[in-house]
Short mmCIF file of C-alpha atoms in Angstrom, two decimals:
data_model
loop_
_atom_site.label_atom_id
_atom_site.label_comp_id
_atom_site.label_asym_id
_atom_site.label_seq_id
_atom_site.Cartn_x
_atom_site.Cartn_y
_atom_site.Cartn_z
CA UNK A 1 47.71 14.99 -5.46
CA UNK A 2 44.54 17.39 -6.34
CA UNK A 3 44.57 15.63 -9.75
CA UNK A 4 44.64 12.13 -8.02
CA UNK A 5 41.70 13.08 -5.65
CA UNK A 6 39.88 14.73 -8.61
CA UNK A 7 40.12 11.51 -10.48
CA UNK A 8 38.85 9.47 -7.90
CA UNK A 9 36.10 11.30 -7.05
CA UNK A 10 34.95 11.05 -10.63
CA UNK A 11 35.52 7.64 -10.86
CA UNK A 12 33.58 7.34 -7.54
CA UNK A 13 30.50 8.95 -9.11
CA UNK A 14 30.83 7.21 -12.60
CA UNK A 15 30.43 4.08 -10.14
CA UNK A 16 27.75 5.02 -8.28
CA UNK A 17 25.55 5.95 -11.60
CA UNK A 18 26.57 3.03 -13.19
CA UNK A 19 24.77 0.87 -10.19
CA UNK A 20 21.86 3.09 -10.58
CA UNK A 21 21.01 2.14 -14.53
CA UNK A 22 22.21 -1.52 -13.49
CA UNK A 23 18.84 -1.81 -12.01
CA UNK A 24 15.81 -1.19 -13.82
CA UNK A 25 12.15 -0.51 -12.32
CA UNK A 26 11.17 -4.41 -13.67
CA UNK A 27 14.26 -5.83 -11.68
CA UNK A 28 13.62 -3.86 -8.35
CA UNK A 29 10.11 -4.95 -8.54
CA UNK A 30 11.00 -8.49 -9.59
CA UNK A 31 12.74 -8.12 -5.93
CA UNK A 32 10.16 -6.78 -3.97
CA UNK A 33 7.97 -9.75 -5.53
CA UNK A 34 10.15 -12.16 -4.21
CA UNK A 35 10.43 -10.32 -0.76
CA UNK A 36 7.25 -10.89 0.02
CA UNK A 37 6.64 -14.29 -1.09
CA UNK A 38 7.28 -15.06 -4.71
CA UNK A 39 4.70 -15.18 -7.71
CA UNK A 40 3.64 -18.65 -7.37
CA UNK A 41 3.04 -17.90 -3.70
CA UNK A 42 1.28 -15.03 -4.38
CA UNK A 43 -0.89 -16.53 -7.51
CA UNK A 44 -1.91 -18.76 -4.62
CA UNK A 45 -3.12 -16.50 -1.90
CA UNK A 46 -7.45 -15.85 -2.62
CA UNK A 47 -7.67 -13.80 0.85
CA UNK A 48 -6.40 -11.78 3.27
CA UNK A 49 -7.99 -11.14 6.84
CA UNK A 50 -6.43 -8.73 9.32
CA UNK A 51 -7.07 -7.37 12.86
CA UNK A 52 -5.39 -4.72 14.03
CA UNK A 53 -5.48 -1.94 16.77
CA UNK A 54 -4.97 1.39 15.65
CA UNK A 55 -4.13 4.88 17.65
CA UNK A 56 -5.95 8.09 16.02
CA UNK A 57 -6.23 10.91 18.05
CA UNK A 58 -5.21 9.62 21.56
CA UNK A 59 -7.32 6.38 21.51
CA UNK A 60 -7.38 3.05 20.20
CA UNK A 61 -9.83 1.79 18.26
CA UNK A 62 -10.01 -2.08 17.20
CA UNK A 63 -10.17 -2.73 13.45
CA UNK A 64 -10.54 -5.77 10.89
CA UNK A 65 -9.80 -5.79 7.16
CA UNK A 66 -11.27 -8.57 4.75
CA UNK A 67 -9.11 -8.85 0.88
CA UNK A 68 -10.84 -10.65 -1.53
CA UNK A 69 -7.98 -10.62 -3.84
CA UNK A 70 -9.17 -8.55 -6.60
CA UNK A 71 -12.36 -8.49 -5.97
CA UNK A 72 -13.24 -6.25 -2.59
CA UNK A 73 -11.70 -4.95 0.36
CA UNK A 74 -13.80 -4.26 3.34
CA UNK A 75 -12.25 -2.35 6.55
CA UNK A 76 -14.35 -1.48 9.41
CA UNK A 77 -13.20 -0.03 12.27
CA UNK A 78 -14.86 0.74 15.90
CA UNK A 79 -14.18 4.29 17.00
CA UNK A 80 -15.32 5.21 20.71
CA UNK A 81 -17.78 3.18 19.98
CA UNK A 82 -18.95 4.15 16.60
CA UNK A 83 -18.62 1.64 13.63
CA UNK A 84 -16.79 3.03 10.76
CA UNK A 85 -16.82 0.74 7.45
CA UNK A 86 -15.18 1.78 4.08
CA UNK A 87 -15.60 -0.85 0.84
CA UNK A 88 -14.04 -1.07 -2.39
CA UNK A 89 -15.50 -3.01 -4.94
CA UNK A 90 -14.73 -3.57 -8.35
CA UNK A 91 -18.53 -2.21 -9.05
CA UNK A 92 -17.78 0.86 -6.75
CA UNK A 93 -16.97 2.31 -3.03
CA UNK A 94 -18.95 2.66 -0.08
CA UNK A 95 -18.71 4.14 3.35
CA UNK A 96 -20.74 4.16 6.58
CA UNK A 97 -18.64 7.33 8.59
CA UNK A 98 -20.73 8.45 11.94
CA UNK A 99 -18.38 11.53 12.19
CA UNK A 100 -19.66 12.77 9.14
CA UNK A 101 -23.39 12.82 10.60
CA UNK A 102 -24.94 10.12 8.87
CA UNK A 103 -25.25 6.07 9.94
CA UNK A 104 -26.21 4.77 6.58
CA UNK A 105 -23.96 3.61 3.68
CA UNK A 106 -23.21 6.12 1.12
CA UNK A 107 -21.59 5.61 -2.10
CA UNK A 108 -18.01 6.96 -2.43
CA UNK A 109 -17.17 9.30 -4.78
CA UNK A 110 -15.39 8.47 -7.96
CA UNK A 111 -11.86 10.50 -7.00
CA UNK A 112 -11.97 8.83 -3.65
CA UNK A 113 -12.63 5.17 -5.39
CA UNK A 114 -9.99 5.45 -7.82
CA UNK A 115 -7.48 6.45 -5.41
CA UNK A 116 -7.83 3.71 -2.64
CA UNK A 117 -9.30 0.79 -4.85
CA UNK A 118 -5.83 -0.43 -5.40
CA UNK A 119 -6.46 -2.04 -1.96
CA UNK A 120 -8.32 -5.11 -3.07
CA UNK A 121 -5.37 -6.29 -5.11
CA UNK A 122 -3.07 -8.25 -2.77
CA UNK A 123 0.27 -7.39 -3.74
CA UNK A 124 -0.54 -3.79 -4.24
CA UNK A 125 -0.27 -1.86 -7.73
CA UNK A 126 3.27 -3.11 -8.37
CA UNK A 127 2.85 -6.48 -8.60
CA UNK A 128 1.82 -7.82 -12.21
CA UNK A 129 1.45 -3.99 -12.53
CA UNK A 130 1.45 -4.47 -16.60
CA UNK A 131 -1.30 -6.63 -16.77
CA UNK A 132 -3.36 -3.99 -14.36
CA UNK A 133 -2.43 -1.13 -16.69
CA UNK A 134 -0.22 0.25 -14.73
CA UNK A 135 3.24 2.05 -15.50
CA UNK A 136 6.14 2.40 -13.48
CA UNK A 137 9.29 4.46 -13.45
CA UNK A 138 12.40 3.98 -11.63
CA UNK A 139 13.30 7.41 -10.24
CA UNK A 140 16.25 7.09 -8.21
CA UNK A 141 18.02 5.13 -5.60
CA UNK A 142 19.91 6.44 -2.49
CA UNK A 143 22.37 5.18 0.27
CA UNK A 144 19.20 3.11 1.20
CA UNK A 145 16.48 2.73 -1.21
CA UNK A 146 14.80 2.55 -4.39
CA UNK A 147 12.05 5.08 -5.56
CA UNK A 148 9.47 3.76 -7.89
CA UNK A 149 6.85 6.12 -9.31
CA UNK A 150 3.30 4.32 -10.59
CA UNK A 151 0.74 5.70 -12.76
CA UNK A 152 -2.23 3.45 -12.91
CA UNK A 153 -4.78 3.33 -15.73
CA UNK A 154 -6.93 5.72 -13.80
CA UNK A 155 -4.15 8.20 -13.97
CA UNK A 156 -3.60 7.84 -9.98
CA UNK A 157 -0.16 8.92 -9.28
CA UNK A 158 1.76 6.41 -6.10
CA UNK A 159 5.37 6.93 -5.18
CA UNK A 160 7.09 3.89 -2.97
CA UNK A 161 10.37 3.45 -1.64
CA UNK A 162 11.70 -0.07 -1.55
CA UNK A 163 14.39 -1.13 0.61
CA UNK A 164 17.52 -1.34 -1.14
CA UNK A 165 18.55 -4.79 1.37
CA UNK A 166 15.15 -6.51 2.22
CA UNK A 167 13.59 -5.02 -1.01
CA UNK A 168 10.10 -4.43 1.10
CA UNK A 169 8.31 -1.20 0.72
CA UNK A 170 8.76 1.11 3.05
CA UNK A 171 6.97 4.15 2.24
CA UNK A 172 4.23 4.77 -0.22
CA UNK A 173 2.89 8.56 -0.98
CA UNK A 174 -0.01 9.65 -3.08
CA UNK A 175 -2.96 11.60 -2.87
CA UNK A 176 -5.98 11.75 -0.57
CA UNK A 177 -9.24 13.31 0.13
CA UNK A 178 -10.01 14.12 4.13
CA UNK A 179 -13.16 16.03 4.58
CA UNK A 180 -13.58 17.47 0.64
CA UNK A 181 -9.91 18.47 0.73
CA UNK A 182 -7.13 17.22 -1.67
CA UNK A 183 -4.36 15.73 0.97
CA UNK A 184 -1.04 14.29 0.70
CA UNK A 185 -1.12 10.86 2.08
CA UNK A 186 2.01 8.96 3.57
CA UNK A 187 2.41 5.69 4.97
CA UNK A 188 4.71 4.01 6.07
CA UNK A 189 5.94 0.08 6.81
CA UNK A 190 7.50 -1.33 9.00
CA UNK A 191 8.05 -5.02 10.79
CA UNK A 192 7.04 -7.08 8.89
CA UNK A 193 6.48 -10.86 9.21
CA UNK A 194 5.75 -13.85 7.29
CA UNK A 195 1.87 -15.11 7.56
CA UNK A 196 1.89 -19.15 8.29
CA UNK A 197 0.94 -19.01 4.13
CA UNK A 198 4.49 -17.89 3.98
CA UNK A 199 3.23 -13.91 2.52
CA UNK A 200 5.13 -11.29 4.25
CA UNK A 201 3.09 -8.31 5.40
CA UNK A 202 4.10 -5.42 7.31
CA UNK A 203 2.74 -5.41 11.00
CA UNK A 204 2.60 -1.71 11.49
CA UNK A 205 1.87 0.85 9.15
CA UNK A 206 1.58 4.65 10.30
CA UNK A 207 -0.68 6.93 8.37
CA UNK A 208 -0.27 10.41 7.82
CA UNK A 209 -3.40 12.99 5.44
CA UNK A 210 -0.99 16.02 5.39
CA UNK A 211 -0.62 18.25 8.52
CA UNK A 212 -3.99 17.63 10.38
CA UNK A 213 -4.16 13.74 10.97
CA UNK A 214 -2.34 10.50 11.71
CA UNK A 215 -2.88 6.99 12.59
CA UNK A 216 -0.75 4.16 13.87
CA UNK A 217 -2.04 0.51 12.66
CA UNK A 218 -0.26 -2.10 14.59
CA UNK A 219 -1.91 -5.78 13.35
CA UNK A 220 -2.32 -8.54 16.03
CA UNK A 221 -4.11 -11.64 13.59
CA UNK A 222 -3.50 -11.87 10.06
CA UNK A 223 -4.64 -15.06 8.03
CA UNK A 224 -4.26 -15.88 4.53
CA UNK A 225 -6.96 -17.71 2.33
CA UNK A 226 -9.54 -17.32 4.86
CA UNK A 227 -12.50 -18.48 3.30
CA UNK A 228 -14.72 -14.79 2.50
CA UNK A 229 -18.55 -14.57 1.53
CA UNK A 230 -18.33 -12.32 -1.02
CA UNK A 231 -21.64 -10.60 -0.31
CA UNK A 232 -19.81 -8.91 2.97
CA UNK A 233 -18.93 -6.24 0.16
CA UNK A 234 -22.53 -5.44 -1.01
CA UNK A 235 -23.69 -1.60 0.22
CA UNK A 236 -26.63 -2.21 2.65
CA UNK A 237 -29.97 -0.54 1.75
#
C-alpha cells in the first residue's frame, strides 16, 4: 500500500512539472495578449485617457492619465489641492511635485525615467516585448498563476503574475525611488473591464513603495483613441 501511495505521489508530481514546461513564457504571454484584447486590437488602439480617484493617506485626490501609445504618458493628479504632474517622454521625464517644495517642472532623473517609462507603451513591457528589447523568463506557475520575470534593454528588472484562468496580470513588482530611496514597488490589479474599444483594463490598481506608502486607484472614465495633442507632454519653462 506505501509502495502504491509512493508511486502515485510521484506520478502526481511528474504531472504537475510536466504542465509547467508545457507552457512557455511566449505562450503565457500570447494569452495575456489575447486577454486583453488581441494584437490587431491592440495595433489599433493610438490612446488611452483615464480618470480615476485615488486614496493616499486618508484622502482622495482626483486624477487623469493621458497614453500616447509609445510616445508619452502624462498623469497629473490634485492632492488637497495641490497639482501633482509626472511625464514620460521618449526624450525624457518630468515632474511638477509641491510636496517636494518646488512648483516648477523639473527634469526626472535618469534611474527614475528608466524605471516608469514603460508606461507610455499601452500593453505594458510584455506585449511585442522582443521588438522593445526586452527579455522574459518564465519562472514558475502555482495553484493559480504564472510568474514572468522581464528584463528590459535598460536592464530594469519587472516581475508579473498572470492569472492562470483569465490570463490578466495581477501583480507586477519592481523597483522604485520615493524620496532618494531605492523602494520595492507592488501593484496590484484587479476588476477589470472591457473599454467600448473592446481593450480590457483593470479598474483598480493598489500601489504599495515598500513599508511607508500606499495608494488605491479606482478609475471612473476610461476612453480609448481619444484624440491627444502631443505637446501636453512638453516640460513647461
Amino acid at each position: 500500500m506505501k509502495k502504491l501511495i509512493a508511486s502515485f505521489a510521484l506520478s502526481a508530481f511528474f504531472i504537475s512539472t510536466a504542465a509547467l514546461h508545457a507552457q512557455t513564457a511566449d505562450e503565457v504571454i500570447a494569452k495575456y495578449v489575447d486577454a486583453i484584447g488581441g494584437k490587431e486590437k491592440l495595433s489599433q488602439v493610438k490612446s488611452l485617457y483615464t480618470e480615476t480617484a485615488i486614496q493616499v493617506m486618508g484622502n482622495d485626490a482626483p486624477a487623469t492619465t493621458t497614453i500616447l501609445n509609445g510616445k508619452g504618458v502624462k498623469t497629473e493628479m490634485d492632492f488637497n489641492g495641490a497639482k501633482m504632474i509626472q511625464c514620460f517622454t521618449e526624450q525624457g521625464g518630468w515632474a511638477i511635485n509641491p510636496m517636494n517644495g518646488g512648483a516648477g517642472a523639473e527634469k526626472m532623473p535618469d534611474e527614475i525615467y528608466k524605471q516608469g517609462k514603460e508606461q507610455y507603451e499601452i500593453g505594458g513591457p510584455l506585449y511585442d516585448y522582443a521588438a522593445k528589447g526586452n527579455k522574459v523568463e518564465l519562472l514558475g506557475k502555482d495553484a493559480k498563476s504564472f510568474t514572468i520575470k522581464v528584463t528590459s534593454k535598460d536592464n530594469v528588472v519587472s516581475t508579473f503574475d498572470i492569472d492562470a484562468a483569465t490570463y490578466y496580470i495581477t501583480k507586477l513588482v519592481k523597483k522604485g525611488n520615493m524620496m532618494g530611496q531605492e523602494v520595492e514597488v507592488t501593484m496590484a490589479f484587479s476588476d477589470y473591464k472591457k473599454t467600448d474599444f473592446g481593450l480590457a483594463i483593470p479598474y483598480t490598481i493598489e500601489t504599495k513603495l515598500g513599508d511607508q506608502f500606499s495608494l488605491t486607484a479606482t478609475v471612473k472614465k476610461a476612453e480609448v483613441n481619444k484624440t491627444i495633442d502631443p505637446a501636453i507632454f512638453n516640460m513647461p519653462k
